[in-house]
mmCIF file with all atom_site columns, C-alpha atoms in Angstrom:
data_model
loop_
_atom_site.group_PDB
_atom_site.id
_atom_site.type_symbol
_atom_site.label_atom_id
_atom_site.label_alt_id
_atom_site.label_comp_id
_atom_site.label_asym_id
_atom_site.label_entity_id
_atom_site.label_seq_id
_atom_site.pdbx_PDB_ins_code
_atom_site.Cartn_x
_atom_site.Cartn_y
_atom_site.Cartn_z
_atom_site.occupancy
_atom_site.B_iso_or_equiv
_atom_site.pdbx_formal_charge
_atom_site.auth_seq_id
_atom_site.auth_comp_id
_atom_site.auth_asym_id
_atom_site.auth_atom_id
_atom_site.pdbx_PDB_model_num
ATOM 1   C CA . MET A 1 1   ? 0.000   0.000  0.000   1.00 0.00 ? 1   MET A CA 1
ATOM 2   C CA . PHE A 1 2   ? 1.336   3.451  -0.929  1.00 0.00 ? 2   PHE A CA 1
ATOM 3   C CA . ALA A 1 3   ? 0.198   7.028  -1.458  1.00 0.00 ? 3   ALA A CA 1
ATOM 4   C CA . ALA A 1 4   ? -0.632  8.617  -4.800  1.00 0.00 ? 4   ALA A CA 1
ATOM 5   C CA . GLU A 1 5   ? -2.670  11.511 -6.155  1.00 0.00 ? 5   GLU A CA 1
ATOM 6   C CA . PHE A 1 6   ? -5.415  11.666 -8.752  1.00 0.00 ? 6   PHE A CA 1
ATOM 7   C CA . GLU A 1 7   ? -7.451  14.209 -10.645 1.00 0.00 ? 7   GLU A CA 1
ATOM 8   C CA . THR A 1 8   ? -10.512 13.762 -12.816 1.00 0.00 ? 8   THR A CA 1
ATOM 9   C CA . VAL A 1 9   ? -10.210 14.364 -16.539 1.00 0.00 ? 9   VAL A CA 1
ATOM 10  C CA . ALA A 1 10  ? -12.996 15.883 -18.605 1.00 0.00 ? 10  ALA A CA 1
ATOM 11  C CA . THR A 1 11  ? -13.905 13.640 -21.509 1.00 0.00 ? 11  THR A CA 1
ATOM 12  C CA . SER A 1 12  ? -15.471 16.348 -23.661 1.00 0.00 ? 12  SER A CA 1
ATOM 13  C CA . GLY A 1 13  ? -12.211 17.944 -24.810 1.00 0.00 ? 13  GLY A CA 1
ATOM 14  C CA . ARG A 1 14  ? -12.512 20.860 -22.399 1.00 0.00 ? 14  ARG A CA 1
ATOM 15  C CA . GLN A 1 15  ? -9.788  21.463 -19.837 1.00 0.00 ? 15  GLN A CA 1
ATOM 16  C CA . ARG A 1 16  ? -9.378  18.845 -17.150 1.00 0.00 ? 16  ARG A CA 1
ATOM 17  C CA . GLN A 1 17  ? -11.675 19.419 -14.191 1.00 0.00 ? 17  GLN A CA 1
ATOM 18  C CA . ALA A 1 18  ? -10.499 19.273 -10.608 1.00 0.00 ? 18  ALA A CA 1
ATOM 19  C CA . ALA A 1 19  ? -11.410 16.200 -8.576  1.00 0.00 ? 19  ALA A CA 1
ATOM 20  C CA . ALA A 1 20  ? -11.320 18.056 -5.256  1.00 0.00 ? 20  ALA A CA 1
ATOM 21  C CA . ALA A 1 21  ? -9.049  20.108 -3.075  1.00 0.00 ? 21  ALA A CA 1
ATOM 22  C CA . ASP A 1 22  ? -6.046  18.132 -1.930  1.00 0.00 ? 22  ASP A CA 1
ATOM 23  C CA . ALA A 1 23  ? -5.789  16.662 1.534   1.00 0.00 ? 23  ALA A CA 1
ATOM 24  C CA . SER A 1 24  ? -4.175  19.834 2.899   1.00 0.00 ? 24  SER A CA 1
ATOM 25  C CA . GLY A 1 25  ? -7.210  21.904 1.974   1.00 0.00 ? 25  GLY A CA 1
ATOM 26  C CA . GLY A 1 26  ? -5.473  24.041 -0.655  1.00 0.00 ? 26  GLY A CA 1
ATOM 27  C CA . ASP A 1 27  ? -5.884  24.010 -4.400  1.00 0.00 ? 27  ASP A CA 1
ATOM 28  C CA . GLY A 1 28  ? -2.800  21.794 -4.654  1.00 0.00 ? 28  GLY A CA 1
ATOM 29  C CA . ALA A 1 29  ? -1.816  22.519 -8.233  1.00 0.00 ? 29  ALA A CA 1
ATOM 30  C CA . ARG A 1 30  ? 0.066   25.358 -9.868  1.00 0.00 ? 30  ARG A CA 1
ATOM 31  C CA . ASP A 1 31  ? -1.929  25.154 -13.086 1.00 0.00 ? 31  ASP A CA 1
ATOM 32  C CA . GLY A 1 32  ? -5.230  25.604 -11.250 1.00 0.00 ? 32  GLY A CA 1
ATOM 33  C CA . LEU A 1 33  ? -6.132  21.920 -11.223 1.00 0.00 ? 33  LEU A CA 1
ATOM 34  C CA . ALA A 1 34  ? -6.675  20.322 -7.842  1.00 0.00 ? 34  ALA A CA 1
ATOM 35  C CA . ARG A 1 35  ? -5.377  16.888 -7.022  1.00 0.00 ? 35  ARG A CA 1
ATOM 36  C CA . ALA A 1 36  ? -6.713  14.603 -4.353  1.00 0.00 ? 36  ALA A CA 1
ATOM 37  C CA . LEU A 1 37  ? -4.669  12.269 -2.213  1.00 0.00 ? 37  LEU A CA 1
ATOM 38  C CA . CYS A 1 38  ? -5.435  8.548  -2.288  1.00 0.00 ? 38  CYS A CA 1
ATOM 39  C CA . ARG A 1 39  ? -3.983  5.249  -1.143  1.00 0.00 ? 39  ARG A CA 1
ATOM 40  C CA . VAL A 1 40  ? -3.211  2.503  -3.637  1.00 0.00 ? 40  VAL A CA 1
ATOM 41  C CA . VAL A 1 41  ? -4.328  -0.650 -1.842  1.00 0.00 ? 41  VAL A CA 1
ATOM 42  C CA . GLU A 1 42  ? -3.758  -3.115 -4.702  1.00 0.00 ? 42  GLU A CA 1
ATOM 43  C CA . ILE A 1 43  ? -2.068  -2.673 -8.053  1.00 0.00 ? 43  ILE A CA 1
ATOM 44  C CA . SER A 1 44  ? -1.618  -4.819 -11.144 1.00 0.00 ? 44  SER A CA 1
ATOM 45  C CA . ARG A 1 45  ? -0.484  -4.149 -14.698 1.00 0.00 ? 45  ARG A CA 1
ATOM 46  C CA . GLU A 1 46  ? -4.131  -3.544 -15.700 1.00 0.00 ? 46  GLU A CA 1
ATOM 47  C CA . GLY A 1 47  ? -5.493  -1.490 -12.817 1.00 0.00 ? 47  GLY A CA 1
ATOM 48  C CA . ALA A 1 48  ? -5.607  -0.550 -9.152  1.00 0.00 ? 48  ALA A CA 1
ATOM 49  C CA . ARG A 1 49  ? -7.848  -0.490 -6.104  1.00 0.00 ? 49  ARG A CA 1
ATOM 50  C CA . LEU A 1 50  ? -7.870  2.872  -4.336  1.00 0.00 ? 50  LEU A CA 1
ATOM 51  C CA . GLN A 1 51  ? -8.935  4.283  -0.984  1.00 0.00 ? 51  GLN A CA 1
ATOM 52  C CA . THR A 1 52  ? -9.907  7.910  -1.495  1.00 0.00 ? 52  THR A CA 1
ATOM 53  C CA . TYR A 1 53  ? -10.859 10.855 0.673   1.00 0.00 ? 53  TYR A CA 1
ATOM 54  C CA . ILE A 1 54  ? -13.518 11.994 -1.786  1.00 0.00 ? 54  ILE A CA 1
ATOM 55  C CA . PRO A 1 55  ? -15.937 9.692  -3.593  1.00 0.00 ? 55  PRO A CA 1
ATOM 56  C CA . LEU A 1 56  ? -15.268 8.832  -7.240  1.00 0.00 ? 56  LEU A CA 1
ATOM 57  C CA . VAL A 1 57  ? -17.963 8.246  -9.847  1.00 0.00 ? 57  VAL A CA 1
ATOM 58  C CA . CYS A 1 58  ? -18.090 4.974  -11.737 1.00 0.00 ? 58  CYS A CA 1
ATOM 59  C CA . GLY A 1 59  ? -17.271 5.573  -15.402 1.00 0.00 ? 59  GLY A CA 1
ATOM 60  C CA . SER A 1 60  ? -15.224 8.709  -14.829 1.00 0.00 ? 60  SER A CA 1
ATOM 61  C CA . LEU A 1 61  ? -11.747 9.129  -16.294 1.00 0.00 ? 61  LEU A CA 1
ATOM 62  C CA . ILE A 1 62  ? -8.916  9.969  -13.901 1.00 0.00 ? 62  ILE A CA 1
ATOM 63  C CA . CYS A 1 63  ? -5.230  10.701 -14.166 1.00 0.00 ? 63  CYS A CA 1
ATOM 64  C CA . LEU A 1 64  ? -3.546  8.701  -11.412 1.00 0.00 ? 64  LEU A CA 1
ATOM 65  C CA . HIS A 1 65  ? -0.206  10.227 -10.412 1.00 0.00 ? 65  HIS A CA 1
ATOM 66  C CA . LEU A 1 66  ? 1.814   7.240  -9.258  1.00 0.00 ? 66  LEU A CA 1
ATOM 67  C CA . PRO A 1 67  ? 5.406   7.532  -8.004  1.00 0.00 ? 67  PRO A CA 1
ATOM 68  C CA . ASP A 1 68  ? 7.929   7.571  -10.874 1.00 0.00 ? 68  ASP A CA 1
ATOM 69  C CA . THR A 1 69  ? 5.262   8.422  -13.468 1.00 0.00 ? 69  THR A CA 1
ATOM 70  C CA . GLU A 1 70  ? 3.934   11.585 -15.100 1.00 0.00 ? 70  GLU A CA 1
ATOM 71  C CA . GLY A 1 71  ? 0.439   10.217 -14.623 1.00 0.00 ? 71  GLY A CA 1
ATOM 72  C CA . VAL A 1 72  ? -1.523  7.197  -15.816 1.00 0.00 ? 72  VAL A CA 1
ATOM 73  C CA . LEU A 1 73  ? -4.967  7.502  -17.401 1.00 0.00 ? 73  LEU A CA 1
ATOM 74  C CA . ALA A 1 74  ? -7.540  5.158  -15.903 1.00 0.00 ? 74  ALA A CA 1
ATOM 75  C CA . ARG A 1 75  ? -11.301 4.582  -16.030 1.00 0.00 ? 75  ARG A CA 1
ATOM 76  C CA . VAL A 1 76  ? -13.165 4.093  -12.739 1.00 0.00 ? 76  VAL A CA 1
ATOM 77  C CA . VAL A 1 77  ? -14.923 0.742  -13.180 1.00 0.00 ? 77  VAL A CA 1
ATOM 78  C CA . TRP A 1 78  ? -16.313 0.388  -9.650  1.00 0.00 ? 78  TRP A CA 1
ATOM 79  C CA . ALA A 1 79  ? -16.869 2.915  -6.877  1.00 0.00 ? 79  ALA A CA 1
ATOM 80  C CA . SER A 1 80  ? -18.484 2.796  -3.452  1.00 0.00 ? 80  SER A CA 1
ATOM 81  C CA . ASP A 1 81  ? -18.132 5.526  -0.844  1.00 0.00 ? 81  ASP A CA 1
ATOM 82  C CA . PHE A 1 82  ? -14.385 6.070  -0.506  1.00 0.00 ? 82  PHE A CA 1
ATOM 83  C CA . SER A 1 83  ? -13.156 2.992  -2.366  1.00 0.00 ? 83  SER A CA 1
ATOM 84  C CA . ALA A 1 84  ? -12.751 2.564  -6.102  1.00 0.00 ? 84  ALA A CA 1
ATOM 85  C CA . ARG A 1 85  ? -11.284 0.242  -8.694  1.00 0.00 ? 85  ARG A CA 1
ATOM 86  C CA . CYS A 1 86  ? -9.840  1.642  -11.879 1.00 0.00 ? 86  CYS A CA 1
ATOM 87  C CA . GLN A 1 87  ? -8.613  0.118  -15.128 1.00 0.00 ? 87  GLN A CA 1
ATOM 88  C CA . PHE A 1 88  ? -5.560  1.659  -16.780 1.00 0.00 ? 88  PHE A CA 1
ATOM 89  C CA . ARG A 1 89  ? -5.933  2.728  -20.403 1.00 0.00 ? 89  ARG A CA 1
ATOM 90  C CA . LYS A 1 90  ? -2.468  1.296  -21.081 1.00 0.00 ? 90  LYS A CA 1
ATOM 91  C CA . ALA A 1 91  ? -1.040  -1.556 -19.016 1.00 0.00 ? 91  ALA A CA 1
ATOM 92  C CA . LEU A 1 92  ? 1.892   -0.716 -16.757 1.00 0.00 ? 92  LEU A CA 1
ATOM 93  C CA . SER A 1 93  ? 5.292   -2.120 -17.653 1.00 0.00 ? 93  SER A CA 1
ATOM 94  C CA . ALA A 1 94  ? 6.514   -5.060 -15.600 1.00 0.00 ? 94  ALA A CA 1
ATOM 95  C CA . GLU A 1 95  ? 9.427   -2.926 -14.346 1.00 0.00 ? 95  GLU A CA 1
ATOM 96  C CA . LEU A 1 96  ? 7.164   -0.120 -13.129 1.00 0.00 ? 96  LEU A CA 1
ATOM 97  C CA . LEU A 1 97  ? 4.799   -2.587 -11.471 1.00 0.00 ? 97  LEU A CA 1
ATOM 98  C CA . GLU A 1 98  ? 7.701   -4.204 -9.621  1.00 0.00 ? 98  GLU A CA 1
ATOM 99  C CA . SER A 1 99  ? 8.961   -0.792 -8.479  1.00 0.00 ? 99  SER A CA 1
ATOM 100 C CA . LEU A 1 100 ? 5.499   0.257  -7.273  1.00 0.00 ? 100 LEU A CA 1
ATOM 101 C CA . SER A 1 101 ? 4.790   -3.065 -5.578  1.00 0.00 ? 101 SER A CA 1
ATOM 102 C CA . SER A 1 102 ? 7.917   -2.736 -3.449  1.00 0.00 ? 102 SER A CA 1
ATOM 103 C CA . ARG A 1 103 ? 7.018   0.768  -2.199  1.00 0.00 ? 103 ARG A CA 1
ATOM 104 C CA . SER A 1 104 ? 5.938   1.287  1.367   1.00 0.00 ? 104 SER A CA 1
ATOM 105 C CA . TRP A 1 105 ? 3.656   3.959  2.760   1.00 0.00 ? 105 TRP A CA 1
ATOM 106 C CA . GLU A 1 106 ? 6.623   5.734  4.414   1.00 0.00 ? 106 GLU A CA 1
ATOM 107 C CA . SER A 1 107 ? 8.693   5.978  1.211   1.00 0.00 ? 107 SER A CA 1
ATOM 108 C CA . ALA A 1 108 ? 5.665   7.182  -0.751  1.00 0.00 ? 108 ALA A CA 1
ATOM 109 C CA . LYS A 1 109 ? 5.054   9.993  1.772   1.00 0.00 ? 109 LYS A CA 1
ATOM 110 C CA . GLY A 1 110 ? 8.539   11.332 0.962   1.00 0.00 ? 110 GLY A CA 1
ATOM 111 C CA . TRP A 1 111 ? 7.712   11.203 -2.753  1.00 0.00 ? 111 TRP A CA 1
ATOM 112 C CA . LEU A 1 112 ? 4.486   13.148 -2.173  1.00 0.00 ? 112 LEU A CA 1
ATOM 113 C CA . ALA A 1 113 ? 6.288   15.794 -0.116  1.00 0.00 ? 113 ALA A CA 1
ATOM 114 C CA . SER A 1 114 ? 8.831   16.328 -2.907  1.00 0.00 ? 114 SER A CA 1
ATOM 115 C CA . ARG A 1 115 ? 6.017   16.711 -5.496  1.00 0.00 ? 115 ARG A CA 1
ATOM 116 C CA . ARG A 1 116 ? 4.405   19.422 -3.409  1.00 0.00 ? 116 ARG A CA 1
ATOM 117 C CA . GLU A 1 117 ? 7.684   21.326 -3.012  1.00 0.00 ? 117 GLU A CA 1
ATOM 118 C CA . PHE A 1 118 ? 8.884   21.183 -6.604  1.00 0.00 ? 118 PHE A CA 1
ATOM 119 C CA . GLY A 1 119 ? 5.881   20.210 -8.709  1.00 0.00 ? 119 GLY A CA 1
#
């Protein structure tokens, strides 16, 4: 289990819409787009199970900002309260999956802190 961030993506060609304010309560993004913190509970090459702090809508498109990635597009295929399952548009590489699977919550918190400082 490790931390990540996500934001919803508009599917109509308009600018991406914010998912919600980030966990700190601010807007969280320099380009005006808010990101929300989540926990990746399970991950595979094809998708992930998330614990979120805001509810996601089944069928919505998200950009999941995983450690060591610029963001992965995924479709929410199941959502209930503050849990969701998403399917990646493009399968993760075996190398990236191995790297992500070995991450701990503590190491991911450091990654998130560096994103907030420099990103």
